PDB file of C-alpha atoms in Angstrom:
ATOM      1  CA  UNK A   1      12.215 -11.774  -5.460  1.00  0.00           C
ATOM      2  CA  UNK A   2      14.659  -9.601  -2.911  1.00  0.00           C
ATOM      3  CA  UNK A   3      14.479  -5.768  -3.403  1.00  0.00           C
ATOM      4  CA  UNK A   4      15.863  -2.883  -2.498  1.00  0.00           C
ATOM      5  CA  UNK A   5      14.316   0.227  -0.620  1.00  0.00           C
ATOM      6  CA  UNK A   6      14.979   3.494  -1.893  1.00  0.00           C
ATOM      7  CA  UNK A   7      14.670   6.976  -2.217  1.00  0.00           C
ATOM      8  CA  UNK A   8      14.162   9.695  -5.227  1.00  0.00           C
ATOM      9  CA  UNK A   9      15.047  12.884  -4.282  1.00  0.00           C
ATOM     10  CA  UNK A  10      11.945  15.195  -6.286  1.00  0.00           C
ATOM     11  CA  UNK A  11      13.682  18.452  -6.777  1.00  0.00           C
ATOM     12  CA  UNK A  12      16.623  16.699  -8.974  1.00  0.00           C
ATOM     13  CA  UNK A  13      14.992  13.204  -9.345  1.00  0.00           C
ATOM     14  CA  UNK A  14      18.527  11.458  -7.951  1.00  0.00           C
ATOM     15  CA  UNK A  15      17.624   8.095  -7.004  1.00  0.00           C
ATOM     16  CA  UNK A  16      19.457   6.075  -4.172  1.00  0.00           C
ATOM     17  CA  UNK A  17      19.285   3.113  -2.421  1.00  0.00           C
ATOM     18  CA  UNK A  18      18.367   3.069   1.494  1.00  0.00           C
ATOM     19  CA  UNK A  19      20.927   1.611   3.531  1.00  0.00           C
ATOM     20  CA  UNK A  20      18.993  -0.859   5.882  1.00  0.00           C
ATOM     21  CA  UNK A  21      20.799  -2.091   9.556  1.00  0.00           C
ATOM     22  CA  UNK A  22      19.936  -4.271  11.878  1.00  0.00           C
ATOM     23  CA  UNK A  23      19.347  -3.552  15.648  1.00  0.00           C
ATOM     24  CA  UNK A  24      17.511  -4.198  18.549  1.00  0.00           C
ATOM     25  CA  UNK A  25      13.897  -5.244  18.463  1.00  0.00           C
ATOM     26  CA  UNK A  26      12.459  -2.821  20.110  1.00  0.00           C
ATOM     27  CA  UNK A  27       9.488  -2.181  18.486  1.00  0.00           C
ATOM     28  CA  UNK A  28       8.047  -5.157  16.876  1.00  0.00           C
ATOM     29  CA  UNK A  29       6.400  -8.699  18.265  1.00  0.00           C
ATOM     30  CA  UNK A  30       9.674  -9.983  20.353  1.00  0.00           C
ATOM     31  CA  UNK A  31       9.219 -13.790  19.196  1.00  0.00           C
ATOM     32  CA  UNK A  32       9.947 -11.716  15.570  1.00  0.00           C
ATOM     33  CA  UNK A  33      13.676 -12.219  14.325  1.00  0.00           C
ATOM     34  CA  UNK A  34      15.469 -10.806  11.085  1.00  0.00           C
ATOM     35  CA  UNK A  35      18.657 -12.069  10.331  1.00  0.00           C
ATOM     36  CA  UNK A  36      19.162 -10.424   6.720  1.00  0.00           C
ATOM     37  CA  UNK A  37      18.201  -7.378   5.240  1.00  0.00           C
ATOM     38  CA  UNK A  38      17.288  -9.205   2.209  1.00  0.00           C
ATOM     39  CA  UNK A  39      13.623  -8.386   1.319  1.00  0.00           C
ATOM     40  CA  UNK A  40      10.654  -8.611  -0.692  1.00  0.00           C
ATOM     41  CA  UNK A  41       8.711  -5.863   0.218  1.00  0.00           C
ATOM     42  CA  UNK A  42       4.818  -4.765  -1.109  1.00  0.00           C
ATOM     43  CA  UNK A  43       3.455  -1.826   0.575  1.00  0.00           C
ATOM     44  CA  UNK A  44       4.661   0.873   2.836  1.00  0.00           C
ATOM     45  CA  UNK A  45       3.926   3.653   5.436  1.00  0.00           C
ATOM     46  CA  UNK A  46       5.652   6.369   7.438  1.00  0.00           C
ATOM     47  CA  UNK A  47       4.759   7.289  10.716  1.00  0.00           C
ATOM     48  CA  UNK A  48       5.966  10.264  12.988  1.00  0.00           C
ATOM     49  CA  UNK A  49       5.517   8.360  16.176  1.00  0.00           C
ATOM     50  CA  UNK A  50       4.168  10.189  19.713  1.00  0.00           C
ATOM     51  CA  UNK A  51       7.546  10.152  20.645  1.00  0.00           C
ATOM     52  CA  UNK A  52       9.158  12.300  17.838  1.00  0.00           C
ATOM     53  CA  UNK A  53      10.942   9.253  15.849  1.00  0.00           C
ATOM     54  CA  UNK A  54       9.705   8.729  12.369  1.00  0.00           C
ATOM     55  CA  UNK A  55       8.682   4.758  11.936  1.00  0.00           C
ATOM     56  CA  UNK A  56       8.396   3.029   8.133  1.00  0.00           C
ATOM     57  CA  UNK A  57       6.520  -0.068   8.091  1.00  0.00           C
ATOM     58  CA  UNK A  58       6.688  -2.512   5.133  1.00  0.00           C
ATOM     59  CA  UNK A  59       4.792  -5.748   4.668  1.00  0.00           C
ATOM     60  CA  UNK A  60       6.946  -8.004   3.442  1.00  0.00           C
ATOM     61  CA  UNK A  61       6.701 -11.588   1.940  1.00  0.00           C
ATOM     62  CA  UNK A  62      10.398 -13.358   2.288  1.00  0.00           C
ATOM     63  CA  UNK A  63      11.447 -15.484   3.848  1.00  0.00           C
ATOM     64  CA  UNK A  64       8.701 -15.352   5.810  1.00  0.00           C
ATOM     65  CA  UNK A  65       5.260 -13.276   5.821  1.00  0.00           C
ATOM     66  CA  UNK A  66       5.750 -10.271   8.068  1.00  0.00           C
ATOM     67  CA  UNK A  67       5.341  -6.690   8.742  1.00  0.00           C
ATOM     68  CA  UNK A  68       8.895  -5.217   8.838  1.00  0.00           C
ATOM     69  CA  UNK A  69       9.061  -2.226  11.064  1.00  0.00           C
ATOM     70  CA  UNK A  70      12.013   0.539  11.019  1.00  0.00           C
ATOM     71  CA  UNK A  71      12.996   4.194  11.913  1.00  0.00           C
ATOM     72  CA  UNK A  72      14.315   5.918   9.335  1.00  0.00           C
ATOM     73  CA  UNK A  73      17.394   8.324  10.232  1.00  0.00           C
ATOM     74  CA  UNK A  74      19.180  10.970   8.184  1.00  0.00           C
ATOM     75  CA  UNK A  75      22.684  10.363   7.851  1.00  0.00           C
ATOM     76  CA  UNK A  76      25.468  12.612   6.640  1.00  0.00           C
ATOM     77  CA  UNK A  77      24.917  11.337   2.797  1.00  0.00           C
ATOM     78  CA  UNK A  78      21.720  10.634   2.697  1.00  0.00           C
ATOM     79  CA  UNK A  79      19.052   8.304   4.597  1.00  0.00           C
ATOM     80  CA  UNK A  80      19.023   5.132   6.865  1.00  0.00           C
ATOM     81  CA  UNK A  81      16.546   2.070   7.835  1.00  0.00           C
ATOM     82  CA  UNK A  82      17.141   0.950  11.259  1.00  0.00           C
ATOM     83  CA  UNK A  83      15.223  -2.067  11.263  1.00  0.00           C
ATOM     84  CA  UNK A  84      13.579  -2.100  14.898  1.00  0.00           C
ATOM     85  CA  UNK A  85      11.466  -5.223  14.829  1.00  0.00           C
ATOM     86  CA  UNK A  86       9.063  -6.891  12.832  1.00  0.00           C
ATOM     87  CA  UNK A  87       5.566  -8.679  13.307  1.00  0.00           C
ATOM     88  CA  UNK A  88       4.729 -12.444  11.786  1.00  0.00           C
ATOM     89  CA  UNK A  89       1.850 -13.189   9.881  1.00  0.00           C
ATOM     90  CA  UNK A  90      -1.025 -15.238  12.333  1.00  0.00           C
ATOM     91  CA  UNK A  91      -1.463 -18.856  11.441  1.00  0.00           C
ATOM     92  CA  UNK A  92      -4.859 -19.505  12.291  1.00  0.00           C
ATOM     93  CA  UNK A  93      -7.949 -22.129  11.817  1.00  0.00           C
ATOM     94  CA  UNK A  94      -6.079 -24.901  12.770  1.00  0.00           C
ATOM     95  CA  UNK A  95      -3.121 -24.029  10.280  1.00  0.00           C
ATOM     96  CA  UNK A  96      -5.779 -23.650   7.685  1.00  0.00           C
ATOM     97  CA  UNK A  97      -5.349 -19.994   7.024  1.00  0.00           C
ATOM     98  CA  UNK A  98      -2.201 -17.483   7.149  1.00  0.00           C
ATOM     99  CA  UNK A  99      -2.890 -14.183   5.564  1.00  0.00           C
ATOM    100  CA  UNK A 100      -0.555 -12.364   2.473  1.00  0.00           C
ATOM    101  CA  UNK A 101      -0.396  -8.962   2.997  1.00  0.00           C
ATOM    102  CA  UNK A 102      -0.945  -5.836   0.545  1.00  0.00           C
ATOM    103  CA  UNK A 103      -0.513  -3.085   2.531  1.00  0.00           C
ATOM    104  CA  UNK A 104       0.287  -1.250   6.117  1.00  0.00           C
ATOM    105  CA  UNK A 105      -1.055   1.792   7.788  1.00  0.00           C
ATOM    106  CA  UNK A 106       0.610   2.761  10.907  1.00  0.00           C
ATOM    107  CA  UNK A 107      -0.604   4.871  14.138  1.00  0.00           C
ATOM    108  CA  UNK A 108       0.858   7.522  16.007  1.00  0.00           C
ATOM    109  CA  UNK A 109       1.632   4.602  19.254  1.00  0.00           C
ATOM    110  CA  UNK A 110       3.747   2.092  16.864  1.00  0.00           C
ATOM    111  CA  UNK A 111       0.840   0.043  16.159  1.00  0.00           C
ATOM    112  CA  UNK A 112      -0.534  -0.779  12.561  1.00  0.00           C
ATOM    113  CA  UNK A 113      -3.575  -1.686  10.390  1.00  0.00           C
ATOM    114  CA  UNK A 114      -2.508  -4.201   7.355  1.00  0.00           C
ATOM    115  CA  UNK A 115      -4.801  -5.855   4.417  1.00  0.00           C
ATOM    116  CA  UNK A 116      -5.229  -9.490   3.857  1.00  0.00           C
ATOM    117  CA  UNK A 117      -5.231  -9.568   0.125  1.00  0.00           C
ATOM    118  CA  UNK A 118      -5.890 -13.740   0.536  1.00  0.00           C
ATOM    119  CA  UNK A 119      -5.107 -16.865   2.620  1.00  0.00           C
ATOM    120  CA  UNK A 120      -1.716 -18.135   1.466  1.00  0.00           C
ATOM    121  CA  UNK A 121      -2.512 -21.379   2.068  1.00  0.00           C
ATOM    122  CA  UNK A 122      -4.963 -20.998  -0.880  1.00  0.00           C
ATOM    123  CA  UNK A 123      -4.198 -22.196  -4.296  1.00  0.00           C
ATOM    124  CA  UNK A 124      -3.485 -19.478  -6.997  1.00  0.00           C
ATOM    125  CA  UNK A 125      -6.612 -20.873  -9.356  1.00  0.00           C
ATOM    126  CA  UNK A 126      -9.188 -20.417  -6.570  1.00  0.00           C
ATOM    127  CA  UNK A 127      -7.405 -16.597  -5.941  1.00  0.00           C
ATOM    128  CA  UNK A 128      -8.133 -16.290  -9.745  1.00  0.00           C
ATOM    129  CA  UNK A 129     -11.879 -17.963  -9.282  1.00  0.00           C
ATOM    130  CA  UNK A 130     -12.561 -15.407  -6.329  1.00  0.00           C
ATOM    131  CA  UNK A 131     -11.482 -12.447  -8.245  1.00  0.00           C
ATOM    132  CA  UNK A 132     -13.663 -13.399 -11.131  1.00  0.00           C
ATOM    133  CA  UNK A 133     -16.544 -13.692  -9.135  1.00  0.00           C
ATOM    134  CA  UNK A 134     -15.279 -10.836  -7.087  1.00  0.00           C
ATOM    135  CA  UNK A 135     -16.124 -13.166  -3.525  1.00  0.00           C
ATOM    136  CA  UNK A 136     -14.442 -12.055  -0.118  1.00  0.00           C
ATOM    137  CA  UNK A 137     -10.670 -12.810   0.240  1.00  0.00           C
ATOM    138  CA  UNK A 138     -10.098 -11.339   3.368  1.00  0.00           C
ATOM    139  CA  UNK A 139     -10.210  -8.828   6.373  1.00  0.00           C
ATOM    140  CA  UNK A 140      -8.114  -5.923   7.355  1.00  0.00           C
ATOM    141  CA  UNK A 141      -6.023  -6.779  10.724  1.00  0.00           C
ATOM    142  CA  UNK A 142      -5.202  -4.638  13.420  1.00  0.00           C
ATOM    143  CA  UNK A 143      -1.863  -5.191  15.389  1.00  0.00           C
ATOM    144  CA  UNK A 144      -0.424  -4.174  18.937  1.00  0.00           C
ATOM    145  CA  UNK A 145       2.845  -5.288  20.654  1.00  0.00           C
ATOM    146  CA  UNK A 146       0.344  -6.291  23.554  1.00  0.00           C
ATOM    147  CA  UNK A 147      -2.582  -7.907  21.403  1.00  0.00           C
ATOM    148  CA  UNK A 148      -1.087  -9.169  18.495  1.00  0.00           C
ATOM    149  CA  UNK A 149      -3.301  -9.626  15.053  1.00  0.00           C
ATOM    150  CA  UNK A 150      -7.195  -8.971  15.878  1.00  0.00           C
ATOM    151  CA  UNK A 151      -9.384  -8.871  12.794  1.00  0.00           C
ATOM    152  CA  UNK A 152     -11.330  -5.252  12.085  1.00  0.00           C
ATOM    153  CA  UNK A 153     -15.431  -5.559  12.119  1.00  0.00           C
ATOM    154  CA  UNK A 154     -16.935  -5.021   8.946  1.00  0.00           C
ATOM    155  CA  UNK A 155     -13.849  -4.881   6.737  1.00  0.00           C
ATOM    156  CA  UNK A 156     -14.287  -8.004   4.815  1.00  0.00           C
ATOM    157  CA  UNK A 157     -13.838  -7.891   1.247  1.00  0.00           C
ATOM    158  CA  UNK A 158     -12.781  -8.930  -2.171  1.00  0.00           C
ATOM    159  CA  UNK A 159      -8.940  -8.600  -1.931  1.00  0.00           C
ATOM    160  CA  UNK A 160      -8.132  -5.572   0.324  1.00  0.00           C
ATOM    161  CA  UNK A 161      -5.510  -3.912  -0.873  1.00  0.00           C
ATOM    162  CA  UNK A 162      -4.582   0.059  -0.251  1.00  0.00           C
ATOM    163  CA  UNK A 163      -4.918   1.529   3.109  1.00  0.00           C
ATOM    164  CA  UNK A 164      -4.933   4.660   5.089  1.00  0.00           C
ATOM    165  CA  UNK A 165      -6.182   5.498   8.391  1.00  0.00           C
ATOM    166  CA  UNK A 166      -7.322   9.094   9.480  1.00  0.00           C
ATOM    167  CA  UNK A 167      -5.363  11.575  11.825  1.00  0.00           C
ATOM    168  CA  UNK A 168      -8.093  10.930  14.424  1.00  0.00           C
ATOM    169  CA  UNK A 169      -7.823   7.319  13.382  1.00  0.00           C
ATOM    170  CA  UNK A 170     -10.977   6.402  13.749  1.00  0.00           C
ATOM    171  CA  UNK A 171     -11.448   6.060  10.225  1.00  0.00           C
ATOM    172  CA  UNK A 172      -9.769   3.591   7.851  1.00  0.00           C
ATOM    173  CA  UNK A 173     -10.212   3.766   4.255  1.00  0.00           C
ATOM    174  CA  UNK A 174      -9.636   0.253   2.278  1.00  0.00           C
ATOM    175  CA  UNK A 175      -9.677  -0.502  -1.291  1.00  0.00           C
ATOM    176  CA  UNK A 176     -10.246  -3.995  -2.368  1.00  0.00           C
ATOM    177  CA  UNK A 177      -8.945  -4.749  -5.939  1.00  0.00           C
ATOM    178  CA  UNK A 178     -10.948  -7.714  -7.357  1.00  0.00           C
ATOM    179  CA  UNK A 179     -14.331  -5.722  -6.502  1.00  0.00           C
ATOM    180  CA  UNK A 180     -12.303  -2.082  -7.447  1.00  0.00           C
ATOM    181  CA  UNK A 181     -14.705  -0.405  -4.390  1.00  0.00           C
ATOM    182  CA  UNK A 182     -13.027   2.270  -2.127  1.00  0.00           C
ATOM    183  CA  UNK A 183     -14.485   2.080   1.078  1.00  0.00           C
ATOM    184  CA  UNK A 184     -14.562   4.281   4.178  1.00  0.00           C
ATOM    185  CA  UNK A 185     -15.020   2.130   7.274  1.00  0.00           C
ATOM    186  CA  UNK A 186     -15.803   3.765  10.843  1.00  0.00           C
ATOM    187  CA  UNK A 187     -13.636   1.750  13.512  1.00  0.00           C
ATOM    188  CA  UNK A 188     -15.859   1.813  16.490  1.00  0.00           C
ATOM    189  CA  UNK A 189     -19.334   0.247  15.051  1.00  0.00           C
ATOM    190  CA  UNK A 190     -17.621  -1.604  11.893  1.00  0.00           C
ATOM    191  CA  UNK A 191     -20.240   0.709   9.704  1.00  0.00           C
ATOM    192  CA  UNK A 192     -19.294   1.446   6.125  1.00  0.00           C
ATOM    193  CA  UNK A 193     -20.053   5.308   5.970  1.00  0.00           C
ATOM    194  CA  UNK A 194     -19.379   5.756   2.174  1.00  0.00           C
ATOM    195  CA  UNK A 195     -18.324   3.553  -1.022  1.00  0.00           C
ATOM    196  CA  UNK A 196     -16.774   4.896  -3.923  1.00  0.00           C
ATOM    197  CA  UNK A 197     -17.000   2.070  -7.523  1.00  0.00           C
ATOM    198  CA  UNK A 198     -13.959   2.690  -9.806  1.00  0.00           C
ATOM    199  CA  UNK A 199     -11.743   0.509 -11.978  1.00  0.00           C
ATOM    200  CA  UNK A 200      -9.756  -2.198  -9.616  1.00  0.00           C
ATOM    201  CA  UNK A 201      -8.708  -0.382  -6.908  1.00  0.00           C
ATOM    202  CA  UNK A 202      -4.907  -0.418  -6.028  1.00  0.00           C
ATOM    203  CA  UNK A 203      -3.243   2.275  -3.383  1.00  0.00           C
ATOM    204  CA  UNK A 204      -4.337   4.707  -1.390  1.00  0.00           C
ATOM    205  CA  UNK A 205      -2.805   8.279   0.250  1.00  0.00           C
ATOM    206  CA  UNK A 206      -4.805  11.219   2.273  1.00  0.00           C
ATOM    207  CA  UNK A 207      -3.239  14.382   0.991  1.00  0.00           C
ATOM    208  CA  UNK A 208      -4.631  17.959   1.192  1.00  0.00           C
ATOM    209  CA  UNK A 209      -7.679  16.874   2.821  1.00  0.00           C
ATOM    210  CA  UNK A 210      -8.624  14.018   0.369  1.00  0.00           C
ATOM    211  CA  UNK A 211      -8.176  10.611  -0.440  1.00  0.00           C
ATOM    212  CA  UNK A 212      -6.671   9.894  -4.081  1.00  0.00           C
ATOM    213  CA  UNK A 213      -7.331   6.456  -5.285  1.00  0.00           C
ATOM    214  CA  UNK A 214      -5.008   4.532  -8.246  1.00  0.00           C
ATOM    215  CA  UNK A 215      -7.651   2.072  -9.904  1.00  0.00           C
ATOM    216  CA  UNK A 216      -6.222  -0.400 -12.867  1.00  0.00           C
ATOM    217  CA  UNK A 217      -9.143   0.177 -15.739  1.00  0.00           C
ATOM    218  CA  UNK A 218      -8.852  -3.573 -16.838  1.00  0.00           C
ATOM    219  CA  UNK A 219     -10.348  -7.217 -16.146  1.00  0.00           C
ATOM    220  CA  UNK A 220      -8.365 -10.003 -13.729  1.00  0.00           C
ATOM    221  CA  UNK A 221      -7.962 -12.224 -17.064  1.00  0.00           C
ATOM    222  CA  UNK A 222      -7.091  -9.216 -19.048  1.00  0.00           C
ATOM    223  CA  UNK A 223      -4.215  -7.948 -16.501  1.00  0.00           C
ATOM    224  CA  UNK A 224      -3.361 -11.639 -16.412  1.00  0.00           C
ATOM    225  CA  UNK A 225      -2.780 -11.453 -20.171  1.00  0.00           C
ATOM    226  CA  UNK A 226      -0.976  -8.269 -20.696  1.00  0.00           C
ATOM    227  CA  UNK A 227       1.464  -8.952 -17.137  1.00  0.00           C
ATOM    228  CA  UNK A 228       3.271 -11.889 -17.450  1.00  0.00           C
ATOM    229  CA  UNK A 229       5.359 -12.533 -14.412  1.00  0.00           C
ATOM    230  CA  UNK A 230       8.993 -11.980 -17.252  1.00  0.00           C
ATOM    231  CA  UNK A 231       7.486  -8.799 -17.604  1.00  0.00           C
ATOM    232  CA  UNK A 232       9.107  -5.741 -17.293  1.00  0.00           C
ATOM    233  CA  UNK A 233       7.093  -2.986 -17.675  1.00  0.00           C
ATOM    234  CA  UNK A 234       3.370  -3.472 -18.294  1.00  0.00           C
ATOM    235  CA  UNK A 235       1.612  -0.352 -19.756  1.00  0.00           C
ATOM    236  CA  UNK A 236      -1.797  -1.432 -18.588  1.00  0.00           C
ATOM    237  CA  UNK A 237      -4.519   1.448 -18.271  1.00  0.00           C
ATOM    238  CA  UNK A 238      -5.210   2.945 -15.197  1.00  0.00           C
ATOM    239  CA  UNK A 239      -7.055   5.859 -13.347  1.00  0.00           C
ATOM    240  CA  UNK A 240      -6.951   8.390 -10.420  1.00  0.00           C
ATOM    241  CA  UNK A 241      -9.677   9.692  -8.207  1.00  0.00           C
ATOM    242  CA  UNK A 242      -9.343  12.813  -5.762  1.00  0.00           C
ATOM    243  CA  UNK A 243     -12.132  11.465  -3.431  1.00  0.00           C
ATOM    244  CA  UNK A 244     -13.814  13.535  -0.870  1.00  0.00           C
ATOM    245  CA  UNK A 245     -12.743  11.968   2.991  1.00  0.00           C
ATOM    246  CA  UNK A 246     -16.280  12.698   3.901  1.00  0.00           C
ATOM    247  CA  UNK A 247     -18.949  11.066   1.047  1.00  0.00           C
ATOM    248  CA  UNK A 248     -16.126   9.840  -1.012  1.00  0.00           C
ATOM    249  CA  UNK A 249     -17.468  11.802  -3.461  1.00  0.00           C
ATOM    250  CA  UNK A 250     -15.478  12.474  -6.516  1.00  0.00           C
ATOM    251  CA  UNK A 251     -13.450  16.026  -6.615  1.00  0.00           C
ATOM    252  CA  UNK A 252     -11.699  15.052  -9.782  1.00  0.00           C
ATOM    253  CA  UNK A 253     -10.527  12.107 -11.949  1.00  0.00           C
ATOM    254  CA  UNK A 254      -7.784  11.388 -14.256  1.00  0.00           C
ATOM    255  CA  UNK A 255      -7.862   8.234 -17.195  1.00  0.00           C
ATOM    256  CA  UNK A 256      -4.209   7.075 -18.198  1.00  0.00           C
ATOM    257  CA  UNK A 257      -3.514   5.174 -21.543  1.00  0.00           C
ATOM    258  CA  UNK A 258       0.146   5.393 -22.345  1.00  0.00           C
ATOM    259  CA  UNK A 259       2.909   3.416 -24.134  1.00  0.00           C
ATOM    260  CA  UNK A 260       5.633   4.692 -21.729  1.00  0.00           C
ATOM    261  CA  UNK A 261       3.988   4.481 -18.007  1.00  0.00           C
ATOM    262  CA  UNK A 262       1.048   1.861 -16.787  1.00  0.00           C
ATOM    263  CA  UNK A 263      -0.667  -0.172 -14.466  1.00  0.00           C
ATOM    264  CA  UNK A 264      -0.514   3.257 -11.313  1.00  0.00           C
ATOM    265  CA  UNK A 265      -0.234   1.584  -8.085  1.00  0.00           C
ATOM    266  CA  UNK A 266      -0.721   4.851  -6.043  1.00  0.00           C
ATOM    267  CA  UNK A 267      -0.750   8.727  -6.618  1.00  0.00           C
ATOM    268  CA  UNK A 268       0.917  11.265  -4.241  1.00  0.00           C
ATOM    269  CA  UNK A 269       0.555  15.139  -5.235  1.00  0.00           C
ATOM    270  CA  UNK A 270       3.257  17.553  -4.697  1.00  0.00           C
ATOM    271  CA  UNK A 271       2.552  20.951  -5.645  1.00  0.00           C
ATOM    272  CA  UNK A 272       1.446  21.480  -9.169  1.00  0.00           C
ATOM    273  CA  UNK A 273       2.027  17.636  -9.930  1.00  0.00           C
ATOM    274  CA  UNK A 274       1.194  13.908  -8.872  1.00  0.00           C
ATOM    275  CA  UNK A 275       3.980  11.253  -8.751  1.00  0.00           C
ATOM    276  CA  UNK A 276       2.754   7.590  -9.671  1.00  0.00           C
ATOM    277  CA  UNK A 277       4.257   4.608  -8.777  1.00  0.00           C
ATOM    278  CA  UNK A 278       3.608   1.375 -10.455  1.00  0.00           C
ATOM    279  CA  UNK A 279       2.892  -2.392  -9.744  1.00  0.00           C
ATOM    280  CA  UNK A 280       4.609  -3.903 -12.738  1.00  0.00           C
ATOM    281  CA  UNK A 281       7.570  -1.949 -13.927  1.00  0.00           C
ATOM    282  CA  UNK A 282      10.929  -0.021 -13.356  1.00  0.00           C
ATOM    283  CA  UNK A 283       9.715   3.820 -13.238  1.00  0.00           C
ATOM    284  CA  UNK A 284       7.831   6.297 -11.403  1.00  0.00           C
ATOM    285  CA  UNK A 285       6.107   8.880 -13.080  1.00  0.00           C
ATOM    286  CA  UNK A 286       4.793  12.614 -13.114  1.00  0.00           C
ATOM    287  CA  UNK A 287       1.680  14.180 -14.208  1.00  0.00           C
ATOM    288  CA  UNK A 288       1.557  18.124 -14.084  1.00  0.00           C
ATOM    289  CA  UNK A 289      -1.646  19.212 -12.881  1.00  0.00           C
ATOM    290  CA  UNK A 290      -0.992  22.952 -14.229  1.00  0.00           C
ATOM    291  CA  UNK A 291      -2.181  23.795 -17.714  1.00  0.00           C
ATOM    292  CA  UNK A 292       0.115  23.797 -20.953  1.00  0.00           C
ATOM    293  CA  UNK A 293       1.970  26.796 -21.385  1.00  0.00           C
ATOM    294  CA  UNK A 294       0.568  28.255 -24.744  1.00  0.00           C
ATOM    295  CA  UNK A 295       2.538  28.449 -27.707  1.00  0.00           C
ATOM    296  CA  UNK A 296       4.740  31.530 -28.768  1.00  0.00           C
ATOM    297  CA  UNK A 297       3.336  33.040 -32.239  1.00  0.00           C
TER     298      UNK A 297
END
């Protein structure tokens, strides 16, 4: 399904679409082309690169598998995607294996760290089998202009999913949904320094010294049943951790059951509040962290 990028201004919640050009590619794998800006887009990061510009990267799944790589510019109304280049998914073992992506986490020299969720070549019933049985799906890949797609030590797992990596970024942290663990993974040995058990374990963002965590609080057959593809909105359950970036210890936690927002893909605090996104519907969402103003007598 194409998509559209956009933008939601917080402070009067106008929503607009991100006008996307084409240029040069100057920053991505240059056997990568992009001929459209149509898209079908999964996860995203921004980046303020060592030289100053500010890069958005955005796995992407049509027409081909790719990571889609752009600067985003303000314009006189509002904001722009220059797309700059773009990176293909490897085909590897003999053709027998091509990764999907889930997500992207970018460095500060234009490279970027993406999750395998599983091998497209694989059929959908043995995705299903694997998240039943919660078995290994895939790695989390590491990308240069110069190297290409090299596979990171020690990050195999049961369908990564969310990433971020650390300012010193020599840290990643990786969820992997059909196992719902949150891991923290040091780069140079490979070593899993801390795990973190929750529901199945979507998005991830580092803000105010923490990682928060979205986690979907329901089974692979049960999200099966209650998202069908028509779907618009699916009001599954879901919760969100505030995990400590050094134990991944939990700071605080949040259960959601509602009939008007579900199934919390990620969770960004601003100020007094956290802004949800979600995998399976049309809205975003707010949750005020400060306590109810008490009633007037």
């Amino acid at each position: 399904v194409l998509n559209e990028m956009s933008i939601i201004k917080l402070s009067t919640m106008q929503h607009s679409p991100v006008e996307i050009t084409l240029a040069d590619n100057i920053w991505g794998d240059p056997s990568c082309e992009r001929t459209t800006t149509g898209l079908s887009t999964h996860g995203l990061d921004i980046k303020q690169r060592a030289d100053g510009r500010y890069m958005v990267a955005a796995t992407n799944h049509l027409p081909e598998e790719t990571i889609e790589l752009f600067e985003l510019l303000q314009t006189p109304t509002g904001w722009q995607l220059v797309w700059r280049g773009c990176a293909k998914s490897p085909i590897i073992e003999i053709g027998a294996r091509q990764p999907m992506f889930n997500d992207v986490a970018l460095t500060i020299e234009g490279g970027f760290y993406a999750t395998e969720m599983y091998n497209i070549a694989m059929p959908f019933d043995e995705v299903i089998e694997a998240g039943i049985e919660k078995k290994d799906t895939g790695v989390v890949w590491y990308w240069t202009v110069n190297s290409g797609f090299v596979p990171i030590m020690g990050s195999e797992g049961s369908f990564p999913n969310g990433i971020v990596v650390n300012d010193a970024e020599d840290t990643l942290y990786v969820n992997y949904w059909f196992s719902g663990e949150t891991i923290k993974l040091d780069l140079a040995s490979g070593e899993k320094l801390a795990t973190h058990q929750g529901g199945r374990a979507d998005n991830l963002t580092i803000v105010d010294g923490a990682v928060w965590a979205a986690k979907h609080d329901v089974s692979v057959m049960e999200f099966l049943e209650a998202c069908p593809a028509d779907l618009i909105n699916c009001f599954v359950p879901f919760s969100v951790y505030e995990l400590d970036l050094e134990d991944l210890s939990e700071k605080n936690a949040w259960s959601f059951d509602s009939e008007i927002f579900g199934f919390g893909t990620v969770a960004t605090p601003v100020g007094d509040s956290i802004w949800f996104g979600s995998a399976h519907g049309d809205r975003i969402a707010r949750f005020s962290l400060k306590p109810p103003e008490p009633a007037e007598i």
